[in-house]
mmCIF file with all atom_site columns, C-alpha atoms in Angstrom:
data_model
loop_
_atom_site.group_PDB
_atom_site.id
_atom_site.type_symbol
_atom_site.label_atom_id
_atom_site.label_alt_id
_atom_site.label_comp_id
_atom_site.label_asym_id
_atom_site.label_entity_id
_atom_site.label_seq_id
_atom_site.pdbx_PDB_ins_code
_atom_site.Cartn_x
_atom_site.Cartn_y
_atom_site.Cartn_z
_atom_site.occupancy
_atom_site.B_iso_or_equiv
_atom_site.pdbx_formal_charge
_atom_site.auth_seq_id
_atom_site.auth_comp_id
_atom_site.auth_asym_id
_atom_site.auth_atom_id
_atom_site.pdbx_PDB_model_num
ATOM 1   C CA . GLN A 1 1   ? 0.000   0.000  0.000   1.00 0.00 ? 1   GLN A CA 1
ATOM 2   C CA . ASP A 1 2   ? 1.186   3.465  -0.766  1.00 0.00 ? 2   ASP A CA 1
ATOM 3   C CA . VAL A 1 3   ? -0.845  5.590  1.641   1.00 0.00 ? 3   VAL A CA 1
ATOM 4   C CA . SER A 1 4   ? -0.541  6.211  5.357   1.00 0.00 ? 4   SER A CA 1
ATOM 5   C CA . ARG A 1 5   ? -2.567  4.053  7.690   1.00 0.00 ? 5   ARG A CA 1
ATOM 6   C CA . CYS A 1 6   ? -2.950  3.014  11.316  1.00 0.00 ? 6   CYS A CA 1
ATOM 7   C CA . SER A 1 7   ? -3.302  -0.482 12.718  1.00 0.00 ? 7   SER A CA 1
ATOM 8   C CA . LEU A 1 8   ? -5.142  -0.513 16.025  1.00 0.00 ? 8   LEU A CA 1
ATOM 9   C CA . THR A 1 9   ? -5.183  -3.348 18.509  1.00 0.00 ? 9   THR A CA 1
ATOM 10  C CA . GLY A 1 10  ? -7.374  -3.301 21.578  1.00 0.00 ? 10  GLY A CA 1
ATOM 11  C CA . MET A 1 11  ? -10.376 -4.682 23.361  1.00 0.00 ? 11  MET A CA 1
ATOM 12  C CA . ILE A 1 12  ? -14.028 -4.623 22.349  1.00 0.00 ? 12  ILE A CA 1
ATOM 13  C CA . GLU A 1 13  ? -16.304 -4.258 25.318  1.00 0.00 ? 13  GLU A CA 1
ATOM 14  C CA . GLN A 1 14  ? -20.066 -4.210 25.610  1.00 0.00 ? 14  GLN A CA 1
ATOM 15  C CA . ILE A 1 15  ? -21.390 -0.818 26.703  1.00 0.00 ? 15  ILE A CA 1
ATOM 16  C CA . ASP A 1 16  ? -23.139 -0.907 30.040  1.00 0.00 ? 16  ASP A CA 1
ATOM 17  C CA . PRO A 1 17  ? -26.376 1.112  29.640  1.00 0.00 ? 17  PRO A CA 1
ATOM 18  C CA . LYS A 1 18  ? -26.368 1.910  33.368  1.00 0.00 ? 18  LYS A CA 1
ATOM 19  C CA . THR A 1 19  ? -23.012 3.713  33.274  1.00 0.00 ? 19  THR A CA 1
ATOM 20  C CA . ALA A 1 20  ? -22.734 5.077  29.703  1.00 0.00 ? 20  ALA A CA 1
ATOM 21  C CA . MET A 1 21  ? -23.264 8.845  29.643  1.00 0.00 ? 21  MET A CA 1
ATOM 22  C CA . ASP A 1 22  ? -24.486 9.006  26.046  1.00 0.00 ? 22  ASP A CA 1
ATOM 23  C CA . ILE A 1 23  ? -26.499 5.780  25.939  1.00 0.00 ? 23  ILE A CA 1
ATOM 24  C CA . ASP A 1 24  ? -29.513 7.428  24.249  1.00 0.00 ? 24  ASP A CA 1
ATOM 25  C CA . ALA A 1 25  ? -27.388 8.652  21.335  1.00 0.00 ? 25  ALA A CA 1
ATOM 26  C CA . ILE A 1 26  ? -25.697 5.270  21.076  1.00 0.00 ? 26  ILE A CA 1
ATOM 27  C CA . ARG A 1 27  ? -29.042 3.479  21.010  1.00 0.00 ? 27  ARG A CA 1
ATOM 28  C CA . MET A 1 28  ? -30.390 5.804  18.297  1.00 0.00 ? 28  MET A CA 1
ATOM 29  C CA . ARG A 1 29  ? -27.329 5.299  16.143  1.00 0.00 ? 29  ARG A CA 1
ATOM 30  C CA . TYR A 1 30  ? -26.935 1.535  16.458  1.00 0.00 ? 30  TYR A CA 1
ATOM 31  C CA . SER A 1 31  ? -30.266 0.026  17.485  1.00 0.00 ? 31  SER A CA 1
ATOM 32  C CA . ILE A 1 32  ? -31.560 -0.080 13.924  1.00 0.00 ? 32  ILE A CA 1
ATOM 33  C CA . THR A 1 33  ? -29.010 -2.731 12.940  1.00 0.00 ? 33  THR A CA 1
ATOM 34  C CA . HIS A 1 34  ? -27.747 -4.067 16.269  1.00 0.00 ? 34  HIS A CA 1
ATOM 35  C CA . ALA A 1 35  ? -29.488 -5.231 19.416  1.00 0.00 ? 35  ALA A CA 1
ATOM 36  C CA . TYR A 1 36  ? -26.416 -4.368 21.445  1.00 0.00 ? 36  TYR A CA 1
ATOM 37  C CA . ALA A 1 37  ? -23.707 -1.701 21.471  1.00 0.00 ? 37  ALA A CA 1
ATOM 38  C CA . ASP A 1 38  ? -19.978 -2.276 21.838  1.00 0.00 ? 38  ASP A CA 1
ATOM 39  C CA . GLN A 1 39  ? -17.082 0.092  22.120  1.00 0.00 ? 39  GLN A CA 1
ATOM 40  C CA . PHE A 1 40  ? -13.492 -0.337 21.051  1.00 0.00 ? 40  PHE A CA 1
ATOM 41  C CA . GLY A 1 41  ? -10.748 0.564  23.499  1.00 0.00 ? 41  GLY A CA 1
ATOM 42  C CA . PRO A 1 42  ? -7.396  0.870  21.699  1.00 0.00 ? 42  PRO A CA 1
ATOM 43  C CA . LEU A 1 43  ? -4.345  -0.506 23.484  1.00 0.00 ? 43  LEU A CA 1
ATOM 44  C CA . GLN A 1 44  ? -1.756  -0.024 20.720  1.00 0.00 ? 44  GLN A CA 1
ATOM 45  C CA . ASP A 1 45  ? -1.563  2.031  17.530  1.00 0.00 ? 45  ASP A CA 1
ATOM 46  C CA . LEU A 1 46  ? 0.973   1.367  14.782  1.00 0.00 ? 46  LEU A CA 1
ATOM 47  C CA . PHE A 1 47  ? 1.275   4.188  12.239  1.00 0.00 ? 47  PHE A CA 1
ATOM 48  C CA . VAL A 1 48  ? 2.679   3.210  8.827   1.00 0.00 ? 48  VAL A CA 1
ATOM 49  C CA . GLY A 1 49  ? 3.595   6.146  6.612   1.00 0.00 ? 49  GLY A CA 1
ATOM 50  C CA . GLY A 1 50  ? 3.127   4.286  3.345   1.00 0.00 ? 50  GLY A CA 1
ATOM 51  C CA . PHE A 1 51  ? 5.536   3.294  0.557   1.00 0.00 ? 51  PHE A CA 1
ATOM 52  C CA . GLY A 1 52  ? 8.033   1.935  3.112   1.00 0.00 ? 52  GLY A CA 1
ATOM 53  C CA . VAL A 1 53  ? 8.700   5.374  4.508   1.00 0.00 ? 53  VAL A CA 1
ATOM 54  C CA . LEU A 1 54  ? 7.998   5.184  8.200   1.00 0.00 ? 54  LEU A CA 1
ATOM 55  C CA . ALA A 1 55  ? 6.467   2.938  10.821  1.00 0.00 ? 55  ALA A CA 1
ATOM 56  C CA . LYS A 1 56  ? 6.189   3.830  14.490  1.00 0.00 ? 56  LYS A CA 1
ATOM 57  C CA . TRP A 1 57  ? 4.080   3.186  17.552  1.00 0.00 ? 57  TRP A CA 1
ATOM 58  C CA . VAL A 1 58  ? 1.856   6.080  18.541  1.00 0.00 ? 58  VAL A CA 1
ATOM 59  C CA . ASP A 1 59  ? 0.890   6.748  22.132  1.00 0.00 ? 59  ASP A CA 1
ATOM 60  C CA . VAL A 1 60  ? -2.766  5.714  22.625  1.00 0.00 ? 60  VAL A CA 1
ATOM 61  C CA . GLU A 1 61  ? -3.673  8.924  24.493  1.00 0.00 ? 61  GLU A CA 1
ATOM 62  C CA . GLU A 1 62  ? -2.085  10.983 21.716  1.00 0.00 ? 62  GLU A CA 1
ATOM 63  C CA . TYR A 1 63  ? -4.085  9.020  19.124  1.00 0.00 ? 63  TYR A CA 1
ATOM 64  C CA . GLN A 1 64  ? -7.356  9.445  21.017  1.00 0.00 ? 64  GLN A CA 1
ATOM 65  C CA . SER A 1 65  ? -6.874  13.190 21.427  1.00 0.00 ? 65  SER A CA 1
ATOM 66  C CA . ALA A 1 66  ? -5.861  13.764 17.780  1.00 0.00 ? 66  ALA A CA 1
ATOM 67  C CA . ALA A 1 67  ? -8.159  15.718 15.489  1.00 0.00 ? 67  ALA A CA 1
ATOM 68  C CA . PRO A 1 68  ? -8.661  14.751 11.841  1.00 0.00 ? 68  PRO A CA 1
ATOM 69  C CA . ASP A 1 69  ? -6.911  16.822 9.214   1.00 0.00 ? 69  ASP A CA 1
ATOM 70  C CA . ILE A 1 70  ? -9.064  19.636 7.839   1.00 0.00 ? 70  ILE A CA 1
ATOM 71  C CA . LEU A 1 71  ? -8.794  18.092 4.332   1.00 0.00 ? 71  LEU A CA 1
ATOM 72  C CA . ALA A 1 72  ? -9.405  14.475 5.379   1.00 0.00 ? 72  ALA A CA 1
ATOM 73  C CA . MET A 1 73  ? -12.890 14.235 3.880   1.00 0.00 ? 73  MET A CA 1
ATOM 74  C CA . GLU A 1 74  ? -11.924 15.916 0.588   1.00 0.00 ? 74  GLU A CA 1
ATOM 75  C CA . ALA A 1 75  ? -8.351  14.628 0.141   1.00 0.00 ? 75  ALA A CA 1
ATOM 76  C CA . SER A 1 76  ? -9.303  11.755 -2.164  1.00 0.00 ? 76  SER A CA 1
ATOM 77  C CA . GLU A 1 77  ? -11.257 14.047 -4.473  1.00 0.00 ? 77  GLU A CA 1
ATOM 78  C CA . ILE A 1 78  ? -8.470  16.652 -4.531  1.00 0.00 ? 78  ILE A CA 1
ATOM 79  C CA . VAL A 1 79  ? -5.848  13.982 -5.311  1.00 0.00 ? 79  VAL A CA 1
ATOM 80  C CA . GLY A 1 80  ? -8.000  12.566 -8.116  1.00 0.00 ? 80  GLY A CA 1
ATOM 81  C CA . ARG A 1 81  ? -8.566  15.974 -9.663  1.00 0.00 ? 81  ARG A CA 1
ATOM 82  C CA . LEU A 1 82  ? -4.878  16.912 -9.496  1.00 0.00 ? 82  LEU A CA 1
ATOM 83  C CA . ASN A 1 83  ? -3.858  13.636 -11.158 1.00 0.00 ? 83  ASN A CA 1
ATOM 84  C CA . ARG A 1 84  ? -6.568  13.908 -13.816 1.00 0.00 ? 84  ARG A CA 1
ATOM 85  C CA . ASP A 1 85  ? -6.520  17.630 -14.669 1.00 0.00 ? 85  ASP A CA 1
ATOM 86  C CA . HIS A 1 86  ? -2.961  18.806 -13.921 1.00 0.00 ? 86  HIS A CA 1
ATOM 87  C CA . LYS A 1 87  ? -0.634  16.255 -15.531 1.00 0.00 ? 87  LYS A CA 1
ATOM 88  C CA . GLU A 1 88  ? 1.522   18.880 -17.240 1.00 0.00 ? 88  GLU A CA 1
ATOM 89  C CA . ASP A 1 89  ? 1.713   20.995 -14.064 1.00 0.00 ? 89  ASP A CA 1
ATOM 90  C CA . LEU A 1 90  ? 2.856   17.905 -12.146 1.00 0.00 ? 90  LEU A CA 1
ATOM 91  C CA . ARG A 1 91  ? 5.559   17.193 -14.754 1.00 0.00 ? 91  ARG A CA 1
ATOM 92  C CA . LEU A 1 92  ? 6.784   20.791 -14.524 1.00 0.00 ? 92  LEU A CA 1
ATOM 93  C CA . THR A 1 93  ? 6.813   20.511 -10.732 1.00 0.00 ? 93  THR A CA 1
ATOM 94  C CA . ALA A 1 94  ? 8.820   17.264 -10.869 1.00 0.00 ? 94  ALA A CA 1
ATOM 95  C CA . THR A 1 95  ? 11.316  18.739 -13.313 1.00 0.00 ? 95  THR A CA 1
ATOM 96  C CA . HIS A 1 96  ? 11.790  22.239 -11.904 1.00 0.00 ? 96  HIS A CA 1
ATOM 97  C CA . LEU A 1 97  ? 11.002  22.036 -8.171  1.00 0.00 ? 97  LEU A CA 1
ATOM 98  C CA . LEU A 1 98  ? 11.830  18.411 -7.373  1.00 0.00 ? 98  LEU A CA 1
ATOM 99  C CA . ASN A 1 99  ? 14.826  18.468 -9.746  1.00 0.00 ? 99  ASN A CA 1
ATOM 100 C CA . VAL A 1 100 ? 14.124  15.122 -11.419 1.00 0.00 ? 100 VAL A CA 1
ATOM 101 C CA . GLU A 1 101 ? 16.695  15.030 -14.200 1.00 0.00 ? 101 GLU A CA 1
ATOM 102 C CA . THR A 1 102 ? 15.902  11.706 -15.880 1.00 0.00 ? 102 THR A CA 1
ATOM 103 C CA . GLU A 1 103 ? 13.052  11.071 -18.331 1.00 0.00 ? 103 GLU A CA 1
ATOM 104 C CA . ILE A 1 104 ? 9.795   11.075 -16.382 1.00 0.00 ? 104 ILE A CA 1
ATOM 105 C CA . GLU A 1 105 ? 7.442   8.132  -16.889 1.00 0.00 ? 105 GLU A CA 1
ATOM 106 C CA . LYS A 1 106 ? 4.730   9.167  -14.442 1.00 0.00 ? 106 LYS A CA 1
ATOM 107 C CA . VAL A 1 107 ? 4.010   11.834 -11.826 1.00 0.00 ? 107 VAL A CA 1
ATOM 108 C CA . GLN A 1 108 ? 1.243   11.211 -9.349  1.00 0.00 ? 108 GLN A CA 1
ATOM 109 C CA . VAL A 1 109 ? -0.082  13.001 -6.271  1.00 0.00 ? 109 VAL A CA 1
ATOM 110 C CA . THR A 1 110 ? -0.598  10.381 -3.563  1.00 0.00 ? 110 THR A CA 1
ATOM 111 C CA . ASN A 1 111 ? -1.889  12.531 -0.714  1.00 0.00 ? 111 ASN A CA 1
ATOM 112 C CA . VAL A 1 112 ? -2.784  16.054 0.291   1.00 0.00 ? 112 VAL A CA 1
ATOM 113 C CA . ASP A 1 113 ? -3.277  17.393 3.797   1.00 0.00 ? 113 ASP A CA 1
ATOM 114 C CA . ARG A 1 114 ? -3.262  20.762 5.550   1.00 0.00 ? 114 ARG A CA 1
ATOM 115 C CA . LEU A 1 115 ? 0.541   20.912 5.520   1.00 0.00 ? 115 LEU A CA 1
ATOM 116 C CA . GLY A 1 116 ? 1.314   19.902 1.927   1.00 0.00 ? 116 GLY A CA 1
ATOM 117 C CA . VAL A 1 117 ? 1.202   17.309 -0.836  1.00 0.00 ? 117 VAL A CA 1
ATOM 118 C CA . ASP A 1 118 ? 2.945   13.980 -1.414  1.00 0.00 ? 118 ASP A CA 1
ATOM 119 C CA . ILE A 1 119 ? 4.075   13.333 -4.984  1.00 0.00 ? 119 ILE A CA 1
ATOM 120 C CA . ARG A 1 120 ? 5.441   10.105 -6.473  1.00 0.00 ? 120 ARG A CA 1
ATOM 121 C CA . VAL A 1 121 ? 7.690   10.408 -9.518  1.00 0.00 ? 121 VAL A CA 1
ATOM 122 C CA . THR A 1 122 ? 8.625   7.392  -11.623 1.00 0.00 ? 122 THR A CA 1
ATOM 123 C CA . SER A 1 123 ? 11.438  8.045  -14.074 1.00 0.00 ? 123 SER A CA 1
ATOM 124 C CA . GLN A 1 124 ? 13.801  6.059  -16.269 1.00 0.00 ? 124 GLN A CA 1
ATOM 125 C CA . LYS A 1 125 ? 17.116  5.044  -14.810 1.00 0.00 ? 125 LYS A CA 1
ATOM 126 C CA . GLY A 1 126 ? 19.728  4.944  -17.494 1.00 0.00 ? 126 GLY A CA 1
ATOM 127 C CA . ALA A 1 127 ? 19.231  4.055  -21.146 1.00 0.00 ? 127 ALA A CA 1
ATOM 128 C CA . ARG A 1 128 ? 17.174  0.884  -20.592 1.00 0.00 ? 128 ARG A CA 1
ATOM 129 C CA . ARG A 1 129 ? 13.427  1.436  -20.423 1.00 0.00 ? 129 ARG A CA 1
ATOM 130 C CA . ASN A 1 130 ? 12.891  -1.455 -18.015 1.00 0.00 ? 130 ASN A CA 1
ATOM 131 C CA . LYS A 1 131 ? 14.899  0.219  -15.250 1.00 0.00 ? 131 LYS A CA 1
ATOM 132 C CA . LEU A 1 132 ? 12.739  2.638  -13.327 1.00 0.00 ? 132 LEU A CA 1
ATOM 133 C CA . LEU A 1 133 ? 13.423  4.855  -10.342 1.00 0.00 ? 133 LEU A CA 1
ATOM 134 C CA . THR A 1 134 ? 10.492  5.788  -8.114  1.00 0.00 ? 134 THR A CA 1
ATOM 135 C CA . ASP A 1 135 ? 10.895  8.655  -5.673  1.00 0.00 ? 135 ASP A CA 1
ATOM 136 C CA . GLU A 1 136 ? 8.378   9.977  -3.192  1.00 0.00 ? 136 GLU A CA 1
ATOM 137 C CA . PHE A 1 137 ? 8.513   13.678 -2.305  1.00 0.00 ? 137 PHE A CA 1
ATOM 138 C CA . ARG A 1 138 ? 6.800   15.864 0.255   1.00 0.00 ? 138 ARG A CA 1
ATOM 139 C CA . ILE A 1 139 ? 6.128   19.434 -0.854  1.00 0.00 ? 139 ILE A CA 1
ATOM 140 C CA . GLY A 1 140 ? 5.094   21.584 2.067   1.00 0.00 ? 140 GLY A CA 1
ATOM 141 C CA . PHE A 1 141 ? 2.713   24.483 1.916   1.00 0.00 ? 141 PHE A CA 1
ATOM 142 C CA . ARG A 1 142 ? 4.167   27.759 3.129   1.00 0.00 ? 142 ARG A CA 1
ATOM 143 C CA . ILE A 1 143 ? 1.309   28.059 5.612   1.00 0.00 ? 143 ILE A CA 1
ATOM 144 C CA . PRO A 1 144 ? -1.050  25.411 7.040   1.00 0.00 ? 144 PRO A CA 1
ATOM 145 C CA . VAL A 1 145 ? -4.318  25.580 5.119   1.00 0.00 ? 145 VAL A CA 1
ATOM 146 C CA . LEU A 1 146 ? -7.654  26.082 6.815   1.00 0.00 ? 146 LEU A CA 1
ATOM 147 C CA . SER A 1 147 ? -9.978  25.005 3.999   1.00 0.00 ? 147 SER A CA 1
ATOM 148 C CA . VAL A 1 148 ? -10.193 23.191 0.682   1.00 0.00 ? 148 VAL A CA 1
ATOM 149 C CA . GLU A 1 149 ? -9.995  26.546 -1.110  1.00 0.00 ? 149 GLU A CA 1
ATOM 150 C CA . ASP A 1 150 ? -6.763  27.392 0.743   1.00 0.00 ? 150 ASP A CA 1
ATOM 151 C CA . ALA A 1 151 ? -5.308  24.022 -0.319  1.00 0.00 ? 151 ALA A CA 1
ATOM 152 C CA . LYS A 1 152 ? -6.225  24.640 -3.959  1.00 0.00 ? 152 LYS A CA 1
ATOM 153 C CA . SER A 1 153 ? -4.580  28.049 -3.767  1.00 0.00 ? 153 SER A CA 1
ATOM 154 C CA . GLU A 1 154 ? -1.369  26.647 -2.277  1.00 0.00 ? 154 GLU A CA 1
ATOM 155 C CA . VAL A 1 155 ? -1.172  23.856 -4.884  1.00 0.00 ? 155 VAL A CA 1
ATOM 156 C CA . LEU A 1 156 ? -1.684  26.367 -7.710  1.00 0.00 ? 156 LEU A CA 1
ATOM 157 C CA . LYS A 1 157 ? 1.089   28.547 -6.243  1.00 0.00 ? 157 LYS A CA 1
ATOM 158 C CA . ILE A 1 158 ? 3.430   25.537 -6.388  1.00 0.00 ? 158 ILE A CA 1
ATOM 159 C CA . PHE A 1 159 ? 2.461   24.894 -10.022 1.00 0.00 ? 159 PHE A CA 1
ATOM 160 C CA . GLN A 1 160 ? 2.947   28.589 -10.861 1.00 0.00 ? 160 GLN A CA 1
ATOM 161 C CA . GLU A 1 161 ? 6.419   28.647 -9.337  1.00 0.00 ? 161 GLU A CA 1
ATOM 162 C CA . ALA A 1 162 ? 7.415   25.504 -11.262 1.00 0.00 ? 162 ALA A CA 1
ATOM 163 C CA . TRP A 1 163 ? 6.216   27.128 -14.495 1.00 0.00 ? 163 TRP A CA 1
ATOM 164 C CA . GLU A 1 164 ? 8.062   30.391 -13.724 1.00 0.00 ? 164 GLU A CA 1
ATOM 165 C CA . LYS A 1 165 ? 11.299  28.556 -12.886 1.00 0.00 ? 165 LYS A CA 1
ATOM 166 C CA . GLY A 1 166 ? 10.999  26.497 -16.074 1.00 0.00 ? 166 GLY A CA 1
ATOM 167 C CA . ASN A 1 167 ? 10.597  29.674 -18.105 1.00 0.00 ? 167 ASN A CA 1
ATOM 168 C CA . GLY A 1 168 ? 13.578  31.471 -16.526 1.00 0.00 ? 168 GLY A CA 1
ATOM 169 C CA . TYR A 1 169 ? 11.783  34.058 -14.428 1.00 0.00 ? 169 TYR A CA 1
ATOM 170 C CA . THR A 1 170 ? 13.391  35.606 -11.348 1.00 0.00 ? 170 THR A CA 1
ATOM 171 C CA . TRP A 1 171 ? 11.818  37.616 -8.580  1.00 0.00 ? 171 TRP A CA 1
ATOM 172 C CA . ASP A 1 172 ? 12.751  41.265 -8.048  1.00 0.00 ? 172 ASP A CA 1
ATOM 173 C CA . ALA A 1 173 ? 16.205  42.512 -7.133  1.00 0.00 ? 173 ALA A CA 1
ATOM 174 C CA . ASP A 1 174 ? 17.311  39.463 -5.172  1.00 0.00 ? 174 ASP A CA 1
ATOM 175 C CA . ASP A 1 175 ? 17.393  37.292 -8.326  1.00 0.00 ? 175 ASP A CA 1
ATOM 176 C CA . GLU A 1 176 ? 15.600  34.681 -6.249  1.00 0.00 ? 176 GLU A CA 1
ATOM 177 C CA . LEU A 1 177 ? 14.414  31.788 -8.387  1.00 0.00 ? 177 LEU A CA 1
ATOM 178 C CA . PRO A 1 178 ? 10.761  30.843 -8.201  1.00 0.00 ? 178 PRO A CA 1
ATOM 179 C CA . GLY A 1 179 ? 10.300  27.753 -6.077  1.00 0.00 ? 179 GLY A CA 1
ATOM 180 C CA . SER A 1 180 ? 13.545  28.214 -4.164  1.00 0.00 ? 180 SER A CA 1
ATOM 181 C CA . THR A 1 181 ? 11.666  28.736 -0.896  1.00 0.00 ? 181 THR A CA 1
ATOM 182 C CA . VAL A 1 182 ? 9.124   25.934 -1.381  1.00 0.00 ? 182 VAL A CA 1
ATOM 183 C CA . PRO A 1 183 ? 9.780   23.309 1.317   1.00 0.00 ? 183 PRO A CA 1
ATOM 184 C CA . VAL A 1 184 ? 10.635  20.041 -0.473  1.00 0.00 ? 184 VAL A CA 1
ATOM 185 C CA . MET A 1 185 ? 11.832  16.776 1.015   1.00 0.00 ? 185 MET A CA 1
ATOM 186 C CA . LYS A 1 186 ? 12.538  13.434 -0.635  1.00 0.00 ? 186 LYS A CA 1
ATOM 187 C CA . ILE A 1 187 ? 10.903  10.900 1.654   1.00 0.00 ? 187 ILE A CA 1
ATOM 188 C CA . ALA A 1 188 ? 11.474  7.608  -0.202  1.00 0.00 ? 188 ALA A CA 1
ATOM 189 C CA . ALA A 1 189 ? 13.287  6.096  -3.165  1.00 0.00 ? 189 ALA A CA 1
ATOM 190 C CA . ASP A 1 190 ? 12.993  2.713  -4.837  1.00 0.00 ? 190 ASP A CA 1
ATOM 191 C CA . ASP A 1 191 ? 14.770  1.158  -7.828  1.00 0.00 ? 191 ASP A CA 1
ATOM 192 C CA . LEU A 1 192 ? 12.471  -1.093 -9.854  1.00 0.00 ? 192 LEU A CA 1
ATOM 193 C CA . GLU A 1 193 ? 13.940  -3.418 -12.481 1.00 0.00 ? 193 GLU A CA 1
#
């Protein structure tokens, strides 16, 4: 799998209607399909960052107090749209901001969240077409986004800076290249033969 995920282990316990504070809400939600109500109490949480990048145990209290990312519900749609409608922008980004110097086979956004986007670039390694190099990059937004519209704006800024750098533009008197201040990190690499 190429996306982040959590594996939870714990205990499932039947809810005691005498001690549960929100038993009426629980009954309304689950009584249509279940005659009983259970709750899951996590004991361990293993976070896997996807694509062989990272795996670590997360403190259960930290997991339980975590809030979902502001883009969690829309991330899949945003990723799909970027991959479908912005193929050339993604190629420009890979070439000019991620500095991929070999012939690019495929560029794909794999995730987007309030802090940035994850992009996978598959390119040829050497003269043989059957040797491919796959790299995974994290491009950070300059500011954490607060909405889907903010995320779209930040992604379009990244695309704009890639286009400007590819066309030789500089910014003002500092001769600063577009994209030079975009936070970029290579997070994984894999040779496929």
